Coordinates of C-alpha atoms and ligand atoms in Angstrom, one line a residue:
M1 CA -31.1 -0.2 195.6
P2 CA -27.6 1.1 196.5
E3 CA -27.5 2.9 193.2
V4 CA -30.6 4.8 194.0
V5 CA -29.2 5.9 197.4
H6 CA -26.1 7.1 195.6
E7 CA -28.2 9.1 193.2
I8 CA -30.2 10.8 196.0
V9 CA -27.0 11.6 197.9
Q10 CA -25.5 13.2 194.9
T11 CA -28.6 15.2 194.1
D12 CA -28.7 16.6 197.6
F13 CA -25.1 17.5 197.4
E14 CA -25.7 19.5 194.2
V15 CA -28.8 21.2 195.6
E16 CA -26.7 22.3 198.5
I17 CA -24.0 23.7 196.3
Q18 CA -26.6 25.6 194.2
A19 CA -28.2 27.0 197.4
R20 CA -24.9 28.3 198.6
I21 CA -24.1 29.8 195.2
D22 CA -27.5 31.5 195.2
A23 CA -27.0 32.8 198.7
E24 CA -23.5 34.2 197.9
R25 CA -24.8 35.7 194.7
A26 CA -27.6 37.4 196.6
R27 CA -25.1 38.7 199.1
L28 CA -22.8 40.1 196.5
R29 CA -25.6 41.7 194.5
A30 CA -26.9 43.4 197.7
E31 CA -23.5 44.6 198.5
A32 CA -23.1 46.1 195.0
G33 CA -26.5 47.7 195.2
L34 CA -27.9 45.4 192.5
A35 CA -30.4 43.6 194.6
R36 CA -33.4 44.9 192.7
M37 CA -32.0 44.9 189.3
R38 CA -33.9 42.9 186.7
E39 CA -32.1 40.9 184.0
F40 CA -32.4 42.3 180.5
K41 CA -34.8 40.4 178.3
K42 CA -34.7 40.9 174.6
P43 CA -38.0 42.3 173.4
V44 CA -40.1 39.9 171.5
E45 CA -40.3 41.1 168.0
R46 CA -43.2 40.9 165.6
T47 CA -42.4 38.3 162.9
F48 CA -41.7 38.9 159.3
T49 CA -43.8 36.3 157.6
A50 CA -44.0 34.8 154.1
A51 CA -47.4 36.4 153.6
E52 CA -45.9 39.8 154.0
R53 CA -43.2 39.3 151.4
D54 CA -45.2 40.9 148.6
Y55 CA -45.7 44.2 150.3
V56 CA -43.0 44.6 153.0
T57 CA -39.8 46.4 151.8
I58 CA -36.5 45.2 153.3
L59 CA -34.1 48.1 154.0
F60 CA -30.4 47.8 154.3
G61 CA -27.3 49.9 154.0
G62 CA -23.8 50.7 155.3
L63 CA -21.6 49.5 152.4
T64 CA -20.5 51.1 149.2
W65 CA -23.0 51.8 146.4
K66 CA -21.4 49.0 144.3
H67 CA -22.0 46.4 147.0
E68 CA -25.5 47.7 147.8
E69 CA -26.7 47.7 144.1
M70 CA -25.5 44.1 143.7
I71 CA -27.2 43.0 147.0
K72 CA -30.4 44.8 146.1
A73 CA -30.5 43.0 142.7
V74 CA -30.2 39.6 144.4
F75 CA -33.1 40.5 146.8
H76 CA -35.2 41.6 143.8
G77 CA -34.3 38.5 141.9
S78 CA -35.4 36.4 144.8
G79 CA -38.8 38.1 144.9
Y80 CA -38.3 40.5 147.7
R81 CA -39.1 44.2 147.8
C82 CA -35.9 45.9 148.8
E83 CA -34.3 49.4 149.1
N84 CA -30.9 50.5 150.1
I85 CA -30.6 53.5 152.5
P86 CA -28.4 56.3 151.1
T87 CA -24.8 56.7 152.4
P88 CA -24.8 58.2 155.9
V89 CA -24.1 61.9 156.2
V90 CA -23.3 64.2 159.1
A91 CA -27.0 64.9 159.7
D92 CA -27.4 61.2 160.3
F93 CA -24.6 61.2 162.9
Q94 CA -26.4 64.0 164.7
A95 CA -29.7 62.2 164.6
G96 CA -28.0 59.1 165.9
K97 CA -26.7 61.2 168.9
E98 CA -30.1 62.7 169.4
Y99 CA -32.1 59.5 169.5
G100 CA -29.5 56.9 170.6
N101 CA -27.5 56.3 173.8
N102 CA -24.5 58.4 174.8
G103 CA -21.0 57.0 174.5
Q104 CA -21.4 55.0 171.3
C105 CA -18.8 54.5 168.6
N106 CA -19.0 56.6 165.5
P107 CA -20.5 54.0 163.1
T108 CA -23.3 53.4 165.6
Y109 CA -24.4 57.0 165.5
F110 CA -24.1 57.2 161.7
T111 CA -25.9 54.0 160.9
V112 CA -28.6 54.3 163.6
G113 CA -29.3 58.0 162.7
N114 CA -29.3 57.0 159.0
L115 CA -32.2 54.6 159.5
V116 CA -34.2 57.0 161.7
R117 CA -33.8 59.8 159.2
Y118 CA -34.8 57.5 156.3
L119 CA -38.0 56.5 158.1
Q120 CA -38.7 60.2 158.9
G121 CA -38.2 60.9 155.2
L122 CA -40.9 58.3 154.4
E123 CA -43.2 60.0 156.9
Q124 CA -42.6 63.3 155.2
Q125 CA -43.6 61.7 151.9
G126 CA -47.0 61.0 153.4
L127 CA -46.8 57.6 154.9
S128 CA -48.2 57.2 158.4
R129 CA -46.0 55.7 161.2
K130 CA -48.2 52.6 161.2
Q131 CA -47.7 52.1 157.5
I132 CA -44.0 52.5 157.9
I133 CA -43.8 50.0 160.8
D134 CA -46.0 47.5 159.0
N135 CA -44.5 47.8 155.5
Y136 CA -40.8 48.1 156.1
V137 CA -38.2 46.0 158.0
F138 CA -34.5 46.7 158.4
F139 CA -31.9 44.0 157.6
T140 CA -28.5 44.3 159.2
A141 CA -25.5 42.3 160.5
G142 CA -25.3 41.4 164.1
S143 CA -22.8 40.0 166.5
C144 CA -22.4 38.9 170.1
G145 CA -19.5 41.3 170.6
P146 CA -17.0 41.7 172.0
C147 CA -17.1 45.3 170.9
R148 CA -20.1 47.6 170.5
F149 CA -21.0 45.7 167.3
G150 CA -22.8 43.4 169.7
M151 CA -25.1 46.3 170.8
Y152 CA -26.1 47.5 167.3
E153 CA -29.4 45.7 167.3
A154 CA -30.4 47.1 170.7
E155 CA -29.2 50.6 169.6
Y156 CA -31.4 50.5 166.5
R157 CA -34.4 49.5 168.6
F158 CA -33.7 52.1 171.3
A159 CA -33.3 55.0 168.8
L160 CA -36.3 53.9 166.7
Q161 CA -38.4 53.8 169.9
N162 CA -37.2 57.3 170.8
A163 CA -38.0 58.6 167.3
G164 CA -41.5 57.3 167.6
F165 CA -41.1 54.1 165.5
E166 CA -41.6 51.6 168.3
G167 CA -42.3 48.1 166.9
F168 CA -40.2 48.7 163.7
R169 CA -38.6 45.4 162.9
V170 CA -34.9 44.9 162.8
L171 CA -33.8 41.6 161.2
L172 CA -30.4 40.4 162.2
F173 CA -28.0 38.5 160.1
Q174 CA -25.9 37.0 162.9
Q175 CA -22.2 36.6 162.0
T176 CA -22.2 33.1 163.5
D177 CA -25.7 31.8 162.7
G178 CA -26.3 32.8 159.1
I179 CA -29.4 34.2 157.6
K180 CA -31.8 31.4 158.4
A181 CA -31.2 31.5 162.1
A182 CA -31.1 35.2 162.1
S183 CA -34.5 35.9 160.7
G184 CA -36.0 32.9 162.2
E185 CA -39.0 33.6 159.9
P186 CA -40.1 32.3 156.7
G187 CA -40.5 35.9 155.4
L188 CA -36.7 35.9 154.7
K189 CA -36.0 32.5 153.4
F190 CA -32.6 31.1 152.5
S191 CA -32.5 29.4 149.2
V192 CA -29.5 28.2 147.1
D193 CA -30.1 30.9 144.5
F194 CA -30.3 33.5 147.1
G195 CA -27.2 32.4 148.9
M196 CA -25.1 32.0 145.8
G197 CA -26.5 35.3 144.5
M198 CA -25.3 37.0 147.6
L199 CA -21.9 35.4 147.3
N200 CA -21.6 36.7 143.7
A201 CA -23.0 40.1 144.8
L202 CA -20.4 40.6 147.6
N203 CA -17.5 39.5 145.4
L204 CA -18.6 41.6 142.5
G205 CA -19.1 44.6 144.7
D206 CA -15.6 44.2 146.1
V207 CA -13.9 43.7 142.7
M208 CA -15.8 46.6 141.0
N209 CA -14.9 48.8 144.0
E210 CA -11.2 48.1 143.8
L211 CA -11.2 48.5 140.0
A212 CA -12.8 51.9 140.3
Y213 CA -10.0 53.1 142.7
Q214 CA -7.3 51.4 140.6
V215 CA -8.3 53.0 137.3
R216 CA -9.7 56.4 138.1
P217 CA -6.4 58.2 139.2
F218 CA -4.9 57.4 135.8
E219 CA -7.9 58.0 133.5
V220 CA -7.1 60.2 130.5
N221 CA -10.6 61.4 130.1
K222 CA -11.9 62.8 133.3
G223 CA -15.1 61.2 134.6
E224 CA -14.9 58.2 132.2
T225 CA -14.1 55.6 135.0
D226 CA -17.2 56.6 137.1
R227 CA -19.4 56.5 134.0
V228 CA -18.1 53.1 132.8
I229 CA -18.2 51.6 136.3
R230 CA -21.9 52.7 136.6
D231 CA -22.7 51.1 133.3
A232 CA -20.9 47.9 134.1
A233 CA -22.6 47.7 137.5
K234 CA -25.9 48.1 135.8
T235 CA -25.1 45.2 133.5
L236 CA -24.1 43.0 136.5
T237 CA -27.2 44.0 138.6
D238 CA -29.5 43.3 135.6
T239 CA -27.9 39.9 135.3
L240 CA -28.0 39.1 139.0
R241 CA -31.7 40.1 139.1
D242 CA -33.1 38.7 135.8
R243 CA -31.0 35.7 135.0
R244 CA -32.8 32.5 134.4
R245 CA -33.3 30.3 137.6
W246 CA -32.0 26.9 136.9
H247 CA -34.0 23.8 137.9
I248 CA -33.1 20.2 137.4
V249 CA -36.5 19.3 136.1
D250 CA -36.5 22.0 133.5
A251 CA -32.9 21.1 132.5
S252 CA -33.6 17.3 132.2
P253 CA -35.2 15.4 129.4
A254 CA -38.9 14.8 129.7
W255 CA -38.5 11.1 130.3
M256 CA -36.7 11.8 133.6
K257 CA -39.5 13.8 135.1
P258 CA -41.4 10.7 136.5
F259 CA -38.1 9.6 138.1
F260 CA -37.7 12.9 139.9
E261 CA -41.3 12.7 141.0
K262 CA -40.6 9.4 142.7
H263 CA -37.1 10.3 144.1
K264 CA -37.5 13.7 145.6
K265 CA -34.3 13.4 147.6
I266 CA -32.2 12.9 144.4
E267 CA -34.0 15.7 142.8
G268 CA -33.2 18.0 145.7
I269 CA -29.5 17.1 145.8
G270 CA -29.2 17.4 142.0
C271 CA -31.0 20.7 142.0
T272 CA -28.8 22.2 144.7
L273 CA -25.5 21.2 143.0
G274 CA -26.8 22.3 139.6
K275 CA -27.9 25.6 141.0
I276 CA -24.5 26.2 142.6
A277 CA -22.8 25.4 139.3
H278 CA -25.3 27.6 137.3
N279 CA -24.9 30.6 139.6
L280 CA -21.1 30.4 139.4
Y281 CA -20.4 29.1 135.9
G282 CA -23.6 29.8 134.0
K283 CA -23.0 31.3 130.6
E284 CA -25.3 34.3 131.3
Y285 CA -23.3 35.2 134.4
V286 CA -19.8 34.7 133.0
D287 CA -20.7 36.6 129.8
A288 CA -21.9 39.5 131.9
L289 CA -18.5 39.5 133.7
H290 CA -16.6 39.5 130.4
T291 CA -18.8 42.3 129.0
C292 CA -18.0 44.5 132.0
R293 CA -14.3 43.6 131.9
D294 CA -14.1 44.6 128.2
R295 CA -15.8 47.9 128.9
I296 CA -13.5 48.8 131.8
D297 CA -10.5 47.7 129.8
A298 CA -11.4 50.2 127.1
I299 CA -10.9 53.1 129.5
Q300 CA -7.7 54.9 128.4
V301 CA -5.2 55.4 131.2
D302 CA -1.8 57.1 131.7
R303 CA 0.1 54.9 134.2
L304 CA 3.2 57.1 134.1
R305 CA 1.6 59.7 136.4
V306 CA 3.5 59.3 139.7
K307 CA 1.1 58.8 142.6
P308 CA 1.7 57.5 146.1
I309 CA -0.3 54.4 146.9
I310 CA -2.3 54.8 150.1
K311 CA -3.4 51.6 151.7
I312 CA -6.6 52.0 153.7
T313 CA -7.0 49.9 156.8
G314 CA -8.9 50.5 160.1
E315 CA -12.3 49.6 161.3
F316 CA -14.6 47.7 159.0
W317 CA -17.3 50.4 158.5
A318 CA -14.9 53.4 158.6
Q319 CA -12.7 51.9 155.9
T320 CA -15.7 50.9 153.7
T321 CA -18.1 53.8 153.7
E322 CA -17.7 56.5 151.0
G323 CA -19.1 59.5 152.7
D324 CA -19.1 61.7 155.8
G325 CA -18.5 58.6 158.0
N326 CA -14.8 58.8 157.1
F327 CA -14.6 62.4 156.1
N328 CA -15.0 61.5 152.4
M329 CA -11.4 60.3 152.7
F330 CA -11.1 58.4 149.5
A331 CA -12.3 61.3 147.3
F332 CA -10.1 63.6 149.3
L333 CA -7.0 61.4 148.7
E334 CA -7.7 61.1 145.0
K335 CA -8.1 64.9 144.8
E336 CA -4.8 65.3 146.5
G337 CA -3.1 63.1 143.8
A338 CA -3.0 59.7 145.6
Q339 CA -4.0 56.3 144.5
V340 CA -6.2 54.6 147.1
L341 CA -5.9 50.9 147.8
V342 CA -9.2 49.9 149.4
E343 CA -9.9 46.8 151.4
P344 CA -12.5 44.2 150.2
I345 CA -15.3 43.0 152.4
A346 CA -14.1 39.5 151.5
T347 CA -11.1 40.0 153.8
W348 CA -13.3 40.5 156.8
I349 CA -15.3 37.3 156.0
A350 CA -12.1 35.4 155.6
Y351 CA -11.0 36.8 158.9
M352 CA -14.2 35.7 160.7
M353 CA -13.8 32.1 159.4
Y354 CA -10.1 32.1 160.4
V355 CA -10.8 33.3 163.9
A356 CA -13.6 30.8 164.4
K357 CA -11.3 28.0 163.4
Q358 CA -8.3 29.2 165.5
G359 CA -10.7 29.7 168.5
A360 CA -12.0 26.1 168.1
K361 CA -8.4 24.8 168.0
A362 CA -7.4 26.8 171.1
R363 CA -10.4 25.4 173.0
A364 CA -9.9 21.8 171.7
E365 CA -8.3 20.4 174.8
A366 CA -10.8 21.9 177.2
E367 CA -13.8 20.8 175.1
A368 CA -12.5 17.4 174.0
P369 CA -14.9 14.6 175.0
H370 CA -12.0 12.6 176.5
K371 CA -9.7 14.5 178.8
E372 CA -6.0 13.8 178.6
P373 CA -6.1 10.4 177.0
K374 CA -3.0 8.2 177.3
W375 CA -0.9 7.6 174.2
Y376 CA -2.2 4.1 173.8
Q377 CA -5.9 5.1 174.1
L378 CA -6.2 5.4 170.4
N379 CA -10.0 5.3 170.3
K380 CA -10.2 8.3 172.7
R381 CA -7.5 10.2 170.8
F382 CA -9.3 9.5 167.6
A383 CA -12.7 10.6 169.1
N384 CA -11.0 13.9 170.2
G385 CA -9.5 14.4 166.8
F386 CA -12.8 13.8 165.1
Y387 CA -14.6 16.2 167.5
L388 CA -12.2 18.9 166.5
F389 CA -12.5 18.1 162.8
K390 CA -16.3 18.4 163.1
K391 CA -15.7 21.9 164.5
T392 CA -13.1 23.1 162.0
G393 CA -13.5 21.0 158.9
G394 CA -16.4 23.1 157.6
L395 CA -14.5 26.3 158.2
T396 CA -11.4 25.0 156.4
V397 CA -13.5 24.0 153.4
G398 CA -15.6 27.2 153.6
S399 CA -12.6 29.6 153.7
S400 CA -10.8 27.8 150.8
M401 CA -14.0 28.0 148.7
W402 CA -14.5 31.6 149.7
T403 CA -11.0 32.5 148.6
Y404 CA -11.3 30.5 145.4
F405 CA -14.6 32.2 144.4
Y406 CA -13.2 35.6 145.1
H407 CA -10.1 35.0 143.1
R408 CA -12.2 33.5 140.3
T409 CA -14.2 36.7 140.2
I410 CA -11.0 38.8 140.0
K411 CA -9.8 36.6 137.1
H412 CA -13.0 37.0 135.0
M413 CA -12.9 40.8 135.7
G414 CA -9.4 41.3 134.1
D415 CA -7.2 39.8 136.8
T416 CA -5.8 43.1 138.0
A417 CA -7.4 43.4 141.4
H418 CA -5.5 42.2 144.5
H419 CA -5.8 38.7 145.8
L420 CA -6.8 38.1 149.5
I421 CA -3.8 38.0 151.8
P422 CA -3.8 34.7 153.6
Q423 CA -5.1 35.2 157.2
K424 CA -2.4 33.0 158.5
E425 CA 0.2 35.3 157.1
L426 CA -1.5 38.4 158.6
A427 CA -1.7 36.7 162.0
R428 CA 2.0 35.7 161.8
L429 CA 3.1 39.2 161.0
A430 CA 0.9 40.7 163.7
H431 CA 1.8 38.1 166.3
P432 CA 4.8 39.8 167.9
F433 CA 2.5 42.8 168.6
Y434 CA -1.1 41.5 168.7
H435 CA -2.4 38.0 169.6
Q436 CA -4.5 36.4 166.9
L437 CA -7.3 35.6 169.3
A438 CA -7.6 39.1 170.7
R439 CA -11.0 39.7 169.1
G440 CA -13.2 42.7 168.4
G441 CA -13.4 44.9 165.3
E442 CA -10.6 43.9 162.9
G443 CA -8.6 42.1 165.6
F444 CA -5.0 41.4 164.5
M445 CA -5.7 42.5 160.9
E446 CA -4.9 46.2 161.4
V447 CA -1.4 45.4 162.6
G448 CA -1.0 42.5 160.2
K449 CA -1.9 44.6 157.2
N450 CA 0.3 47.5 158.2
V451 CA 3.3 45.2 158.5
Y452 CA 2.4 43.2 155.3
Y453 CA 2.0 46.2 153.0
T454 CA 5.2 47.8 154.3
V455 CA 7.6 44.9 154.3
N456 CA 6.4 43.8 150.9
H457 CA 6.6 47.3 149.5
L458 CA 3.0 47.4 148.3
C459 CA 2.2 50.9 149.3
H460 CA 3.8 54.2 150.2
M461 CA 1.7 54.9 153.3
V462 CA -0.9 53.1 155.4
L463 CA -3.9 55.2 156.5
A464 CA -5.9 53.6 159.3
L465 CA -9.5 55.0 159.6
K466 CA -10.6 54.5 163.2
P467 CA -14.0 55.6 164.4
F468 CA -14.3 57.9 167.4
G469 CA -15.0 55.7 170.4
C470 CA -13.9 52.4 168.8
M471 CA -12.7 50.0 171.5
P472 CA -10.6 47.6 169.3
S473 CA -9.1 50.4 167.3
T474 CA -7.9 52.1 170.5
Q475 CA -6.3 48.9 171.5
S476 CA -4.5 48.4 168.2
D477 CA -3.5 52.0 168.1
G478 CA -1.6 51.5 171.3
V479 CA 0.2 48.6 169.6
Q480 CA 0.9 50.5 166.3
S481 CA 3.4 52.8 168.0
R482 CA 5.6 49.8 168.7
V483 CA 5.1 48.6 165.2
V484 CA 6.1 51.9 163.7
N485 CA 9.2 51.9 166.0
K486 CA 10.3 48.6 164.6
Y487 CA 9.7 49.4 160.9
K488 CA 11.4 52.7 160.6
D489 CA 10.5 53.5 157.0
M490 CA 6.8 52.9 157.6
I491 CA 4.5 55.9 157.0
F492 CA 1.5 55.1 159.1
L493 CA -1.2 57.6 160.0
P494 CA -4.2 56.7 162.2
I495 CA -7.1 59.0 161.8
E496 CA -10.0 59.1 164.2
T497 CA -13.2 59.6 162.2
S498 CA -16.1 61.4 163.7
G499 CA -19.0 63.6 162.8
E500 CA -16.8 66.6 163.3
G501 CA -13.3 67.6 162.7
E502 CA -13.0 67.0 158.9
V503 CA -10.7 70.0 158.3
N504 CA -8.3 68.8 161.0
A505 CA -8.3 65.2 159.7
H506 CA -7.7 66.4 156.1
S507 CA -4.8 68.6 157.1
R508 CA -3.2 65.7 159.1
V509 CA -3.6 63.5 156.0
Q510 CA -2.1 66.2 153.8
M511 CA 1.0 66.4 155.9
A512 CA 1.6 62.6 155.8
L513 CA 0.7 62.5 152.2
A514 CA 3.5 65.0 151.4
E515 CA 6.0 62.5 152.8
A516 CA 4.3 59.6 150.8
K517 CA 4.5 61.7 147.6
A518 CA 8.2 62.3 148.1
K519 CA 8.7 58.6 148.7
A520 CA 6.8 57.8 145.5
R521 CA 8.7 60.4 143.4
A522 CA 12.1 59.1 144.7
E523 CA 11.2 55.6 143.9
F524 CA 10.1 56.5 140.4
Q525 CA 13.3 58.5 139.8
S526 CA 15.5 55.6 140.9
V527 CA 13.6 53.3 138.6
L528 CA 14.0 55.7 135.7
D529 CA 17.7 56.0 136.4
R530 CA 17.9 52.2 136.4
T531 CA 16.3 51.9 133.0
G532 CA 18.5 54.6 131.5
K533 CA 15.6 56.0 129.6
S534 CA 13.8 59.3 129.7
L535 CA 10.1 59.8 130.6
E536 CA 9.5 61.1 127.1
E537 CA 10.9 57.9 125.5
L538 CA 8.6 55.8 127.7
H539 CA 5.6 57.9 126.8
E540 CA 6.6 57.6 123.1
Y541 CA 6.6 53.8 123.3
V542 CA 3.3 53.7 125.1
A543 CA 1.7 56.0 122.6
A544 CA 2.8 53.7 119.8
H545 CA 1.4 50.6 121.6
P546 CA -2.2 51.4 122.5
E547 CA -2.7 48.2 124.4
L548 CA -0.4 49.6 127.1
S549 CA -3.0 52.3 127.8
H550 CA -5.8 49.9 128.4
A551 CA -7.1 50.1 132.0
L552 CA -6.8 46.4 132.6
Y553 CA -3.5 45.8 130.9
R554 CA -1.6 43.5 133.3
V555 CA 1.7 45.0 134.4
P556 CA 3.9 42.2 135.8
H557 CA 4.7 42.9 139.5
Q558 CA 8.3 43.7 140.3
E559 CA 9.4 42.9 143.8
G560 CA 10.4 45.8 146.0
I561 CA 8.5 48.5 144.0
A562 CA 5.2 50.0 145.2
G563 CA 4.2 52.7 142.8
T564 CA 2.1 52.0 139.7
A565 CA 4.1 54.5 137.6
A566 CA 7.5 52.9 138.7
Q567 CA 6.2 49.4 138.0
F568 CA 5.0 50.5 134.6
A569 CA 8.2 52.4 133.7
L570 CA 10.3 49.3 134.4
H571 CA 7.9 47.1 132.4
V572 CA 7.9 49.5 129.4
S573 CA 11.7 49.8 129.5
E574 CA 11.9 46.0 129.4
L575 CA 9.6 45.9 126.4
I576 CA 11.7 48.5 124.6
N577 CA 14.8 46.5 125.4
K578 CA 13.3 43.4 123.7
D579 CA 12.0 45.4 120.8
A580 CA 15.0 45.6 118.4
A581 CA 12.9 47.1 115.6
W582 CA 11.7 49.9 117.8
R583 CA 15.2 50.7 119.1
R584 CA 16.6 50.8 115.6
R585 CA 13.9 53.3 114.7
V586 CA 14.2 55.6 117.6
R587 CA 17.8 54.8 118.6
T588 CA 17.0 54.0 122.2
P589 CA 19.9 52.4 124.0
V590 CA 19.4 49.3 126.0
A591 CA 19.7 50.0 129.8
A592 CA 23.1 49.4 131.1
S593 CA 22.0 46.9 133.6
Q594 CA 20.0 45.0 131.0
A595 CA 22.7 45.0 128.4
A596 CA 25.2 43.6 131.0
Ligands
SF4_1 S1 -15.1 47.8 165.8 FE1 -15.2 49.8 166.9 S2 -16.4 51.1 165.6 FE2 -16.8 49.1 164.9 S3 -18.6 48.4 166.1 FE3 -16.8 47.7 167.3 S4 -16.4 49.4 168.7 FE4 -17.8 50.2 167.1

């Protein structure tokens, strides 16, 4: 009986607290003029069901064509109808402004307008609005913020409504929940083959993208890289789409079938593991990688062309898109004689896992089931530790596997693309300027990459592409002025991308590029002086050794040198120094430093 009294007293107490809170809230709302404001309720969306899978087309976009082709192939291979929306152009930006809210960031305008104009294009082809709304859905990434990324979904819906496509479905792939929770519908179903296919698609898109930018500036036959990369991408997409789907029952001898019939759980586990292995290590897949590698390797290059390396950083979308969204910056840089170092999407995924893990660690004490246990309360301390492990263990394993699979793809594709920079290292380098838990956009990565590429002499200039109206980029720009002050030889240029002002942006890039070119030339000359050989001698040796002109020939990395030509010159000089027969024939002296 006393216990019941205690309970009632406690409940009354809580009710009173709640009543006071409500009264105070009402007072404050009235004071702020919000008394009649209703809370926002997310509109209930029509579901995308399994029955619709055969006739509904999933639309998506926003990445490079290499990524999009791979992703499309995986959707097709899993039985979905799917189309990628073309790369956004200025007209999309204008449509985004026309139909969307004011005061958005640049990627919102471009991507929202891009979808609206694609649907309008379907209408012009003769489809009615009802047919478009019933037969198409849009698939995109979502987030809970903290920047405007958290508002993309609402923006899509708002603009679609304004453009007359009310009820058009937007499926969200939440960063935190994954595909299953995002769609919430069996129409878009997560399977092992689909998930592993997407992992391969993203990795291949990244590696192919980097190889294209790595090889093209040095190609001997103009246009060859683009042609070969297109062919190679076709081979990969055909494989991702058409490869045989592995199943444990098909792969096992006939006498095991009754066993699997009886033990469905064992069949399920075996099938999942087998599918993972088949997706990653299957002969069909690995052979396709090697075929592409050999085709790309056959492109003839001249690595002795001196070009400044421009590392691209900035906001995720602005540094990925290959069109008007970033003033066609990559094509412009290549036309101006630079080598572009692009950023893989894999970095961003690694970043998200890292931040989730560090956030969990930072909150560990507050969220621990036992508050401030004494040193001798081992069971409580263990319970707290286990609680944290449950939160972070999966992320640790996930990020290690992610890095491993990405690097494995690089290895099978010639082993010349860049490995992922450990997030811990980026966070450490950024830390004096930017806290690792200050989230939004690229977070600490913009500062971390700027410092990393500069102190390790991996580029001649860092170009940060920051969308107009981007909140996190504005924040990191403020910090970058301090970074540049500390690292005096850094050439760092932030460019605000927008739907307008391309000429102005290009001219600013040209000015900084002139400095970067001078830096690259000076570096090359000092390397040449060090070797004691002339450029002609190096060319002569390369001409006599055709393997050195293969696109995927691996040039060992020399610390402290950024340029491709300078690295290559040093390597060729070392080869000459070791090649006594060659030296006798052409009478090339051994470099003074080497001889000593
Ligand atoms: S990072 Fe910047 S540009 Fe990207 S969604 Fe957020 S606010 Fe917009």
